[in-house]
mmCIF file of C-alpha atoms in Angstrom:
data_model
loop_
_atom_site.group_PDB
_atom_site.id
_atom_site.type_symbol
_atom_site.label_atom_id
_atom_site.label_comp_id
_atom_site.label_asym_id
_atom_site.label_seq_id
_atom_site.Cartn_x
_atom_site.Cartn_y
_atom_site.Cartn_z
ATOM 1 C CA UNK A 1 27.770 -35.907 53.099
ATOM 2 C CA UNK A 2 26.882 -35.232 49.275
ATOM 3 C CA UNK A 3 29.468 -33.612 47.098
ATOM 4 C CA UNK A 4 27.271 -30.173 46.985
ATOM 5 C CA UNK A 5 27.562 -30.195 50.581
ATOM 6 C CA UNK A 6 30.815 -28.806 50.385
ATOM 7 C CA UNK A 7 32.067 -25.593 48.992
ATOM 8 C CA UNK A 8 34.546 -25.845 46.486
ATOM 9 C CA UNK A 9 37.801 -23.152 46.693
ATOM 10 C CA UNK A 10 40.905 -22.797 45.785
ATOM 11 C CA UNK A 11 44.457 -22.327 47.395
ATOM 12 C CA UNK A 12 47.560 -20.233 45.452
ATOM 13 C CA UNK A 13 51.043 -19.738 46.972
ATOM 14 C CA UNK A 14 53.860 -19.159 44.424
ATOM 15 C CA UNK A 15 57.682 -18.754 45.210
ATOM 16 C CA UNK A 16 60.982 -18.859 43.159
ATOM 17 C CA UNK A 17 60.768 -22.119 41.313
ATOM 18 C CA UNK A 18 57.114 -22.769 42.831
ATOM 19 C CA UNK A 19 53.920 -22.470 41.729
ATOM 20 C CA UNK A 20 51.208 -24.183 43.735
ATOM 21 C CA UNK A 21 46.895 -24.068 42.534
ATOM 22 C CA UNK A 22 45.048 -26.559 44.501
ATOM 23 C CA UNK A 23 41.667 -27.140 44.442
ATOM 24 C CA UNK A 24 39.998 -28.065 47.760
ATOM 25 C CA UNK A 25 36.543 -28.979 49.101
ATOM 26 C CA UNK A 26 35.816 -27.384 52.197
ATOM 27 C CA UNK A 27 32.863 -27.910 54.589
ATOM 28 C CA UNK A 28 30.267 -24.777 54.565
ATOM 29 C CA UNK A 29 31.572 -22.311 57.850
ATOM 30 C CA UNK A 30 35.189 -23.089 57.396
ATOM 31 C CA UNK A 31 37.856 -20.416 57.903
ATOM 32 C CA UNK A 32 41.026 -19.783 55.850
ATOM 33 C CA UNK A 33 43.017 -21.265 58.333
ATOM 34 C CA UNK A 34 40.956 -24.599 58.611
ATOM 35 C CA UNK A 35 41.174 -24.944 54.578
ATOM 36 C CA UNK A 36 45.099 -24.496 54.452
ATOM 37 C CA UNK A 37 45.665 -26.854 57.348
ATOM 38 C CA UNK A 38 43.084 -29.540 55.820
ATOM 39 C CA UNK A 39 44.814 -28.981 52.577
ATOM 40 C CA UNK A 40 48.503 -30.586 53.931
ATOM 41 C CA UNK A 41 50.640 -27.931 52.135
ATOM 42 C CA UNK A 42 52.102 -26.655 55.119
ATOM 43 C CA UNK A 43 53.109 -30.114 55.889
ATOM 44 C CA UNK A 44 54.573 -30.137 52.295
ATOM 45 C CA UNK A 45 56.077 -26.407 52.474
ATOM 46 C CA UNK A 46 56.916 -25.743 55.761
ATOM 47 C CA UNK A 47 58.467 -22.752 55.142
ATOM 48 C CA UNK A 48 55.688 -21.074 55.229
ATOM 49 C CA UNK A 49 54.735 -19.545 58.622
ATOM 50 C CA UNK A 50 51.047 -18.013 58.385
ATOM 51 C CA UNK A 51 51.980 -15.952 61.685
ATOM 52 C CA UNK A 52 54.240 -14.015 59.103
ATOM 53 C CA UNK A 53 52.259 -14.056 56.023
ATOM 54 C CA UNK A 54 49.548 -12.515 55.196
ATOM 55 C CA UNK A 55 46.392 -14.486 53.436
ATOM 56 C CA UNK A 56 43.763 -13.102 50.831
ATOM 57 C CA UNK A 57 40.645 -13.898 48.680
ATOM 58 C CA UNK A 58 41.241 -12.686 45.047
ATOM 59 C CA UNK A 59 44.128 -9.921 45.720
ATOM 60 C CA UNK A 60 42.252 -8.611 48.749
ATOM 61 C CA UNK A 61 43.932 -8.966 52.381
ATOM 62 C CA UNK A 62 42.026 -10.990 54.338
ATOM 63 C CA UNK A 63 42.620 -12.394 57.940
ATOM 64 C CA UNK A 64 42.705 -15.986 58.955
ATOM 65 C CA UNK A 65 39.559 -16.248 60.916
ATOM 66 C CA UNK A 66 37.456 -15.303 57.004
ATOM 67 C CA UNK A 67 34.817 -17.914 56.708
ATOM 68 C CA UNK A 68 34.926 -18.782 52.880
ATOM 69 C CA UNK A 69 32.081 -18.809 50.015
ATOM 70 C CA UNK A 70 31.553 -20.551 47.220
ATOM 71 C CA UNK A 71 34.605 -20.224 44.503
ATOM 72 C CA UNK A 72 36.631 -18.004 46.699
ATOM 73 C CA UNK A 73 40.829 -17.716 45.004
ATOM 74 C CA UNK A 74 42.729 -18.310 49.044
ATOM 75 C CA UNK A 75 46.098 -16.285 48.131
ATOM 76 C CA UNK A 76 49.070 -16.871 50.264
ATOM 77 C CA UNK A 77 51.306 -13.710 49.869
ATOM 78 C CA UNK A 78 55.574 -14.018 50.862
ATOM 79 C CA UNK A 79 56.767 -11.669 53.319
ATOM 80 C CA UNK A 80 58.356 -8.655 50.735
ATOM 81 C CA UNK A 81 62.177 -8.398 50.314
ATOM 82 C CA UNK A 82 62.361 -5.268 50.193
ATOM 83 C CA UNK A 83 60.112 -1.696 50.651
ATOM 84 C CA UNK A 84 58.747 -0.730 47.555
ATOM 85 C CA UNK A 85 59.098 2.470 48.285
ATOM 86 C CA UNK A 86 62.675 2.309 48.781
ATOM 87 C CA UNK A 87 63.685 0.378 46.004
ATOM 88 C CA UNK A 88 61.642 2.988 43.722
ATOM 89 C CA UNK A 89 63.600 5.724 45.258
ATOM 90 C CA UNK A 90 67.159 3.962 44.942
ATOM 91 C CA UNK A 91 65.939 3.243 41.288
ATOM 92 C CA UNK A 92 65.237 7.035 40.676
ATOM 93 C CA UNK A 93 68.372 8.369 41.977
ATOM 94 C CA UNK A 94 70.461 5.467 39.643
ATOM 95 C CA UNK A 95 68.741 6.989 36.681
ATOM 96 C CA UNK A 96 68.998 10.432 37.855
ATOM 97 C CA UNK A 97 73.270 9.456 38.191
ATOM 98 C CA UNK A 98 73.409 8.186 35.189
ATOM 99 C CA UNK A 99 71.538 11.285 33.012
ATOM 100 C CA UNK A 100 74.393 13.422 34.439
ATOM 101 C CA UNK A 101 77.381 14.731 32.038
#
C-alpha cells in the first residue's frame, strides 16, 4: 500500500512527568481504538485503562468506536482528581475565611 493510502493522525496523552505526541499512520476506516492499540502505548503505559478514560479529537469528547479523518489530534484525557465544582467552592469559602476581621 502507498504512503497516501494511509491517513496520517496523531495521538496526545500527558501525565505528571509525561508528555507523549506521536504521530501515527492509520489505514482509511480505522477507529480510535484500533489507532491506540496499533500505536503500542498502552503496552508502554499500561496505566492507562480506556474503559476509564475518556478519548477525544481536538478537545471534543469522542467515543472509541469514531472512525478518524485526515489530521485528526486523538486526545487521551486522565480520570479528574477531583470535582471542579467542589474544589471551586472549597476555594471560595478559604477566601471568604480569610477576608474576615
Amino acid at each position: 500500500m502507498a504512503d497516501d493510502a494511509f491517513l496520517q493522525v496523531q495521538l496526545c496523552y500527558a501525565a505528571p512527568g509525561l508528555q507523549i505526541l506521536q504521530d501515527l499512520q492509520v489505514a482509511p476506516g480505522s477507529s480510535i481504538q484500533q489507532a491506540i492499540l496499533d500505536s503500542g502505548l498502552l503496552r508502554e503505559q499500561p496505566a492507562i485503562d480506556l474503559s476509564v478514560c475518556k478519548v477525544g479529537i481536538f478537545g471534543k469528547i469522542k467515543t472509541l468506536d469514531t472512525v478518524l479523518r485526515a489530521r485528526d489530534r486523538i486526545e487521551i484525557y486522565r480520570p479528574l482528581i477531583a470535582d471542579p465544582k467542589q474544589s471551586r467552592r472549597r476555594r471560595a469559602a478559604h477566601r471568604e475565611q480569610a477576608d474576615r476581621p
